[in-house]
Coordinates of C-alpha atoms and ligand atoms in Angstrom, one line a residue:
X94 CA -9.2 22.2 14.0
X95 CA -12.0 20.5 11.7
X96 CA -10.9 18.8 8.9
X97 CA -13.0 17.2 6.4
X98 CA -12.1 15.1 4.3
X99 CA -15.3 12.9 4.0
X100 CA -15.6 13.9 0.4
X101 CA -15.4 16.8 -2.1
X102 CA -19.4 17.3 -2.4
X103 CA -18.5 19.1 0.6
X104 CA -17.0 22.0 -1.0
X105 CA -18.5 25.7 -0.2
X106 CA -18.9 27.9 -2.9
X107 CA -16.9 31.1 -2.4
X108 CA -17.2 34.8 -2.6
X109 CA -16.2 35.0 -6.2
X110 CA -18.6 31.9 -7.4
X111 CA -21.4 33.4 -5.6
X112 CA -21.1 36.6 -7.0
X113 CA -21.3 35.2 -10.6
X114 CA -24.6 33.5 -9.5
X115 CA -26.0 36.5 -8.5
X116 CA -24.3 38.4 -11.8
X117 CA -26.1 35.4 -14.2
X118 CA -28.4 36.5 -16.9
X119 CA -31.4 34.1 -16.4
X120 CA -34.5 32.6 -18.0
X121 CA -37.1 29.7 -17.2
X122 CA -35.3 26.3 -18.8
X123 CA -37.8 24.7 -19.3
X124 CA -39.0 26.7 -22.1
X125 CA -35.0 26.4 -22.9
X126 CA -34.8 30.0 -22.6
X127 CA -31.9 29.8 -19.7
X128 CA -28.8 31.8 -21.4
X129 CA -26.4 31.2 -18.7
X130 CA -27.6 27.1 -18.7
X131 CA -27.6 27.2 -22.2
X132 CA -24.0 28.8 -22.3
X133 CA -22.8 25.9 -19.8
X134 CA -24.3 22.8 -22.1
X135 CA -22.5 24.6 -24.9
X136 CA -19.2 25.1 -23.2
X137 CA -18.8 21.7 -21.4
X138 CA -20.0 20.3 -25.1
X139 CA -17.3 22.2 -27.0
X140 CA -14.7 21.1 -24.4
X141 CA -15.2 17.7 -25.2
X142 CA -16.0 17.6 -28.7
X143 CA -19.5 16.6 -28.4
X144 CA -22.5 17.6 -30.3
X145 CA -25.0 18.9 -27.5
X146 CA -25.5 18.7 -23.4
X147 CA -27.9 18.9 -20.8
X148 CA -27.7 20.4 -17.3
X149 CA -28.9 18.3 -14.6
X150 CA -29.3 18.6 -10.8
X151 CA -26.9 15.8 -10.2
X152 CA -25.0 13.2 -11.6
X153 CA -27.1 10.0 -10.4
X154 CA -29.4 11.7 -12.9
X155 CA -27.0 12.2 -15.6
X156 CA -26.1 8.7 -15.5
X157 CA -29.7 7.3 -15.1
X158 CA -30.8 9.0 -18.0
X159 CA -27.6 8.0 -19.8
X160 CA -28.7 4.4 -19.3
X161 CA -32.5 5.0 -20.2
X162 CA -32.0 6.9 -23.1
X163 CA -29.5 4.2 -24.6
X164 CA -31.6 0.7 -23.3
X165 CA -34.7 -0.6 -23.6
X166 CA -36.2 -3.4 -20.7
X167 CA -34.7 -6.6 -21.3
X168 CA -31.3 -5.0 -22.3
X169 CA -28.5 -5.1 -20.1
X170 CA -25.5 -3.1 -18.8
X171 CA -21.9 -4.2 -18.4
X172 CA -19.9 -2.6 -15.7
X173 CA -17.3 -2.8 -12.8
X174 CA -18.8 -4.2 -9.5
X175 CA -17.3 -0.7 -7.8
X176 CA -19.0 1.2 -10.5
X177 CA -20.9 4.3 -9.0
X178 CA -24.1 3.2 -11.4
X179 CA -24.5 -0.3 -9.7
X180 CA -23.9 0.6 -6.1
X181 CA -24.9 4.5 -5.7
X182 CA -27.7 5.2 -7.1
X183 CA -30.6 3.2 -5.8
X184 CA -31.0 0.6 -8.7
X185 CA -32.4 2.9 -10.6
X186 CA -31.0 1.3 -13.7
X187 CA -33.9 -1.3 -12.5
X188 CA -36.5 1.6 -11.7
X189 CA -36.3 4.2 -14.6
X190 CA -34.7 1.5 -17.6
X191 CA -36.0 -2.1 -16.4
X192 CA -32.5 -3.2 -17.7
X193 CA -30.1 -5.6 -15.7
X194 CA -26.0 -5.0 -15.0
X195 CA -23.9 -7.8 -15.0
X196 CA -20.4 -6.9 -13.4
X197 CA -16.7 -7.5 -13.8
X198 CA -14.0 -7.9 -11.4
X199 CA -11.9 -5.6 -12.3
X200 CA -8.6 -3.8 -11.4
X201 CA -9.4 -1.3 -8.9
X202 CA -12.9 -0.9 -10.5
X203 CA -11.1 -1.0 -14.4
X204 CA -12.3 -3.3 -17.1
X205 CA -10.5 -4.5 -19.2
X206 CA -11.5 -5.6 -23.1
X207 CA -11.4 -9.2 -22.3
X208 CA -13.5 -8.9 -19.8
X209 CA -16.2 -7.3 -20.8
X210 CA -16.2 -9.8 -24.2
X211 CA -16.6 -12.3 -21.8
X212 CA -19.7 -11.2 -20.4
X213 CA -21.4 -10.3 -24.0
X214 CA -24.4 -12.9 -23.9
X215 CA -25.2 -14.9 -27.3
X216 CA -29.0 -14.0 -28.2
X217 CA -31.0 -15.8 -27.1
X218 CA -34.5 -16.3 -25.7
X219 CA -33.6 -16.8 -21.8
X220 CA -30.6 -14.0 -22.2
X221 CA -31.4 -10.1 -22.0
X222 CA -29.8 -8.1 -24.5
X223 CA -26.1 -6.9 -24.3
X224 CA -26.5 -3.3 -25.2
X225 CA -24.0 -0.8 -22.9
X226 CA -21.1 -0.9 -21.2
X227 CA -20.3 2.2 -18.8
X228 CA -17.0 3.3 -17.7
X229 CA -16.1 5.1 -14.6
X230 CA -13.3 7.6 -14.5
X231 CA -11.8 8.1 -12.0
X232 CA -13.2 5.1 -10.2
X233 CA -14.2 6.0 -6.9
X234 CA -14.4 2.8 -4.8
X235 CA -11.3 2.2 -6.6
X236 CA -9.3 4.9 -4.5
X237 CA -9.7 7.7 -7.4
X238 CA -7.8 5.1 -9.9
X239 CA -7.5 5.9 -13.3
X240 CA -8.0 4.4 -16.7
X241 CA -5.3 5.8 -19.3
X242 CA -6.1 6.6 -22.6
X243 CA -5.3 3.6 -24.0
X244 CA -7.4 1.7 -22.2
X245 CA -10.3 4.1 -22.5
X246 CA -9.6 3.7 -26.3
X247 CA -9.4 0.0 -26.2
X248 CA -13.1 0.1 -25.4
X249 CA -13.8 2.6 -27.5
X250 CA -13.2 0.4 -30.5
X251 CA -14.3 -2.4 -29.1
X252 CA -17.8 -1.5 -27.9
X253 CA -18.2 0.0 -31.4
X254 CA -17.0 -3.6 -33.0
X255 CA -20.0 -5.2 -30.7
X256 CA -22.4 -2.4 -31.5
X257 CA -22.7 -1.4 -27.8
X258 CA -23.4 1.9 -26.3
X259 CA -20.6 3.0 -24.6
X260 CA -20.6 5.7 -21.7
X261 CA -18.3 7.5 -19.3
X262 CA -19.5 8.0 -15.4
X263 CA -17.0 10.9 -15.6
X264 CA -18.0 12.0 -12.1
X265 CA -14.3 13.2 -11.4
X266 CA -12.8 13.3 -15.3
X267 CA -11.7 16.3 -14.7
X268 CA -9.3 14.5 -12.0
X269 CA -8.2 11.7 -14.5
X270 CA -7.4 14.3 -17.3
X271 CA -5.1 16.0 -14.5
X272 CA -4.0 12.8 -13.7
X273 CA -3.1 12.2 -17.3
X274 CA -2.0 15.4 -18.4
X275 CA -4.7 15.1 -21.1
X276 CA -7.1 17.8 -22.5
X277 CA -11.0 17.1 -22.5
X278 CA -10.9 17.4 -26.6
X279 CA -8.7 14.3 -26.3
X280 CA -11.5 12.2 -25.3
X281 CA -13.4 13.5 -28.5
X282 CA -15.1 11.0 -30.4
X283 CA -14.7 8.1 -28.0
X284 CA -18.1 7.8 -26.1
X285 CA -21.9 7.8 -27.0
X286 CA -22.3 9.8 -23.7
X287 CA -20.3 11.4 -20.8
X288 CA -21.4 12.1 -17.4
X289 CA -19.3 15.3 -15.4
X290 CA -20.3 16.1 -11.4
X291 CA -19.0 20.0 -11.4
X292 CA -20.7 19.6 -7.3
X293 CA -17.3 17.5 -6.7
X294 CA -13.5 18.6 -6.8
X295 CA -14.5 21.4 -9.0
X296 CA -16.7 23.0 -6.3
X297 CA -19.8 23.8 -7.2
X298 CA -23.1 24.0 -4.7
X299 CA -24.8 21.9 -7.4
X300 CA -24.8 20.5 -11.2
X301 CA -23.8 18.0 -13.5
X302 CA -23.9 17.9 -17.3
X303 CA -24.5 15.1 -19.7
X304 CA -22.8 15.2 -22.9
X305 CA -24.0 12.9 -26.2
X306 CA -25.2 13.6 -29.5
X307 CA -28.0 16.5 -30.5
X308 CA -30.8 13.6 -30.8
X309 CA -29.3 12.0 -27.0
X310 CA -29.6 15.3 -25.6
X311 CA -33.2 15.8 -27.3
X312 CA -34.4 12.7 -25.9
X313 CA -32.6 13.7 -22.7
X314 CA -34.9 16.3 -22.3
X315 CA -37.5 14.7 -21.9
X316 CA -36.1 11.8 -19.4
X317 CA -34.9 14.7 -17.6
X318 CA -38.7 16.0 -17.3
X319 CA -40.0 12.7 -16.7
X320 CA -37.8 12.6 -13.9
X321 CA -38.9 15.5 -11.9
X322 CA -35.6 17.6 -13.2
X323 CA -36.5 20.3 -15.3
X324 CA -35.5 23.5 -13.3
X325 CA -36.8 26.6 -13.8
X326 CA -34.1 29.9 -13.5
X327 CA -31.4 27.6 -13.3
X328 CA -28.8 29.6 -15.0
X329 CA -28.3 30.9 -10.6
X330 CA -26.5 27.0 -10.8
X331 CA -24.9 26.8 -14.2
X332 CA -23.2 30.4 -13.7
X333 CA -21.8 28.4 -10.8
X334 CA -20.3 25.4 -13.0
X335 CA -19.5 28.1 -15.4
X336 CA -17.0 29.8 -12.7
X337 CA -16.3 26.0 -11.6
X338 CA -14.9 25.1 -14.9
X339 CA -13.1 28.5 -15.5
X340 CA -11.3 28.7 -12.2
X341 CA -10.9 25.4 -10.6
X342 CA -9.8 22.4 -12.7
X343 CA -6.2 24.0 -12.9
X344 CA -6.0 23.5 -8.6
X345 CA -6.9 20.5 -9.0
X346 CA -3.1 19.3 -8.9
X347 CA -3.3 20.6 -5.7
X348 CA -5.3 18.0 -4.1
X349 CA -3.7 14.8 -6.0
X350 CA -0.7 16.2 -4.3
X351 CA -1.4 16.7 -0.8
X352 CA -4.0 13.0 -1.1
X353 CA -0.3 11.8 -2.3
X354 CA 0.7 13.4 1.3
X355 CA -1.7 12.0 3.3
X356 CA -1.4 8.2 1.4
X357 CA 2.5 8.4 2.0
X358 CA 1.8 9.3 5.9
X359 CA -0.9 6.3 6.2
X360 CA 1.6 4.0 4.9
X361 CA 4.0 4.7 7.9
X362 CA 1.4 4.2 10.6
X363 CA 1.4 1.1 12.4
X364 CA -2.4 0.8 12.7
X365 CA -3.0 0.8 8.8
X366 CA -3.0 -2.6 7.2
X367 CA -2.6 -1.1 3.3
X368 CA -2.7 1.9 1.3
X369 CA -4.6 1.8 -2.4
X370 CA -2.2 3.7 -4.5
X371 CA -3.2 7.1 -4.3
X372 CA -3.8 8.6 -8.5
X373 CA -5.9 11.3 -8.0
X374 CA -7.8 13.2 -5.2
X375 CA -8.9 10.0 -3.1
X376 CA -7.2 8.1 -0.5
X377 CA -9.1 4.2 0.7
X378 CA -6.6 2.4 3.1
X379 CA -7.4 -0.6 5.1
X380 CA -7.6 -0.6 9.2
X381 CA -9.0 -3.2 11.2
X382 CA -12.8 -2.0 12.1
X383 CA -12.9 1.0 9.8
X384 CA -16.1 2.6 11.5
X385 CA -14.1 2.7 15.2
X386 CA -10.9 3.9 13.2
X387 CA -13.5 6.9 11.5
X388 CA -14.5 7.7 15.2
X389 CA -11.0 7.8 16.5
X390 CA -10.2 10.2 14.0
X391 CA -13.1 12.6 14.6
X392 CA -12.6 12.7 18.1
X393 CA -9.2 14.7 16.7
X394 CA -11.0 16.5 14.3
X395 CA -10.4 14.4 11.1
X396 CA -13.3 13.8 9.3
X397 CA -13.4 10.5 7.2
X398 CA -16.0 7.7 5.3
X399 CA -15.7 4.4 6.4
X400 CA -15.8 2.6 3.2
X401 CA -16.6 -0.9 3.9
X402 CA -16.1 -2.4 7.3
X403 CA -12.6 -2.4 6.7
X404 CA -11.5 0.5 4.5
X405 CA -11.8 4.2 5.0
X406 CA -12.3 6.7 2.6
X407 CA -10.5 10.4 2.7
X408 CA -11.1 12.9 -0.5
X409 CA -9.0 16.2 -0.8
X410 CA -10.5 19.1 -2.2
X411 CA -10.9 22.8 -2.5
X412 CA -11.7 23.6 0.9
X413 CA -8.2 21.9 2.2
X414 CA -5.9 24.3 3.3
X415 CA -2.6 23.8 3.4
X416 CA -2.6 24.2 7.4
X417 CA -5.5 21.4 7.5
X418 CA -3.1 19.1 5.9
X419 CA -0.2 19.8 8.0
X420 CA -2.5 19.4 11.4
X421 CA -4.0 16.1 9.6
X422 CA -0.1 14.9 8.6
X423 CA 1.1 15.9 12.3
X424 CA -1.9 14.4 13.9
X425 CA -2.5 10.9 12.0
X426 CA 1.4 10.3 13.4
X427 CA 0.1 10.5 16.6
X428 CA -2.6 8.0 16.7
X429 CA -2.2 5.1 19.0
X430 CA -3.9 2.2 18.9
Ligands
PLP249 C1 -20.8 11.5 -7.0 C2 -20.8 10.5 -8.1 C3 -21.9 10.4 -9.0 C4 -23.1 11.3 -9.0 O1 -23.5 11.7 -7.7 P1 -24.6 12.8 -7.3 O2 -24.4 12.9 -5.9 O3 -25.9 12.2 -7.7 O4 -24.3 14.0 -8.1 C5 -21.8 9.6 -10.1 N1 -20.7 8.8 -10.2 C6 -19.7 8.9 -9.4 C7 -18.5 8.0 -9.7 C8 -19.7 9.7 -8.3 O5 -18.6 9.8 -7.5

């Protein structure tokens, strides 16, 4: 048996997805004349409570447009040193906005207030500007942690005390509101900008949307032209993220449970050092040469990341069965080392 667990971009879209692609009224976007594209900005939007969205192909483009569309060069970006921003997408927050980061320590990829008033820079010549802080949630180099409302709110008010942009890499939000037993709606109101991946646990081929106000999303546009991501009949993908957000975020429990599984099984074998508290759909636990460990495990058929050179990485997802988990419980009981 193969399972893999290296992450939930892996997902394959099934029979019922694919057949409302095929069943999606369509148009050329660019000319914004999409319906079914149009109809997913709208809905993720509403969700939310937001004003307007924007479809993109993925979300390193969501979020690099999030950052352009808020900065100009010289300004800079506060966020966690795990964050998906700063170590995923190919300093483009360098390429596209000319804008530096500067990074807190926080827990399991959190901020806190405190520390992110401690990095605000006084203005002056030799200092860029403090203009955004960005939020990821869940964190995923923090094991799928999760920030709770409160804390989420706490920066809410105080980025809008400081005057700073404040945005959500919500990659896997639709994990964290599980997580919290929260509604979207609840997060109304509290950021200039959300990023959602609908290519991750909710299992769609491709997609993510970006969420702000009508004149973000108008500027958006644009970035997203600039950018090379204007698509054409596009409304093939949205009908996808459509079915994705209809039919899949309720499952989602499904996965935090059985990652649950699998971080209670790693925490009774010998050969792993430490466990990050399992939240959400992710599981990182510490070995002693992660990349052997990774090999060891797909020689059984258990597909991990090695996440550093000591941590692995295992996601849950749609495509887990049930039986997978039971051969990867069974099986990980086994290993010797
Ligand atoms: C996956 C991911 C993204 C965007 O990734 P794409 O592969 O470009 O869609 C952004 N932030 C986080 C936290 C992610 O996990």
């Amino acid at each position: 048996m193969i399972v893999d667990l290296r992450s939930d971009t892996l997902t394959q879209p099934s029979a019922a997805m694919k057949q409302a692609m095929l069943d999606a009224p369509l148009g050329d976007d660019v000319f914004a004349e999409d319906p079914t594209v149009k109809g997913l900005e709208e809905k993720v939007a509403a969700l939310f409570g937001m004003e307007a969205g924007i479809f993109c192909p993925s979300g390193t483009m969501t979020n690099q447009i999030a950052v352009k569309v808020h900065t100009q060069p010289l300004d800079e970006v506060i966020c966690d040193k795990l964050c998906h921003i700063y170590n995923y997408e190919t300093g483009g927050w360098a390429f596209h906005s000319g804008v530096s980061v500067r990074l807190t320590d926080g827990d399991r990829g959190r901020m806190t207030v405190q520390q992110v008033e401690e990095l605000i820079l006084p203005d002056y010549d030799w200092y860029p500007n403090t203009r955004m802080v960005a939020i990821e949630n869940t964190v995923n180099k923090g094991g799928g942690s999760v920030y709770s409302m409160e804390q989420m709110q706490a920066l809410s008010d105080f980025c809008r005390s400081k005057g700073l942009v404040y945005h959500l890499d919500g990659a896997r939000l639709f994990n964290a509101l599980e997580a919290l037993g929260k509604k979207p709606i609840d997060l109304a109101g509290m950021f200039d900008s959300i990023s959602i991946c609908i290519s991750k646990g909710l299992g769609a081929p491709v997609g993510s949307v970006l969420l702000g106000t009508k004149d973000v999303i108008k500027r958006s546009r644009k970035l997203r032209k600039v950018m090379g991501g204007g698509m054409r009949q596009s409304g093939m993908l949205a009908a996808a993220c459509i079915y994705a957000l209809d039919n899949n975020v309720e499952r989602l429990k499904d996965d935090h449970a059985k990652a649950q599984q699998l971080a209670q099984t790693l925490s009774e074998c010998a050969w792993v050092r430490r466990v990050l508290p399992a939240e959400t759909n992710i599981v990182i636990f510490e070995v002693t040469d992660s990349a052997a460990m990774a090999a060891k495990l797909a020689e059984v058929g258990i597909r991990t990341s090695p996440f550093s050179p000591t941590l692995v990485r295992m996601v849950t997802h749609l495509d887990i069965t049930d039986d997978m988990l039971d051969y990867t419980i069974r099986t990980l009981k086994t290993i010797q080392l």
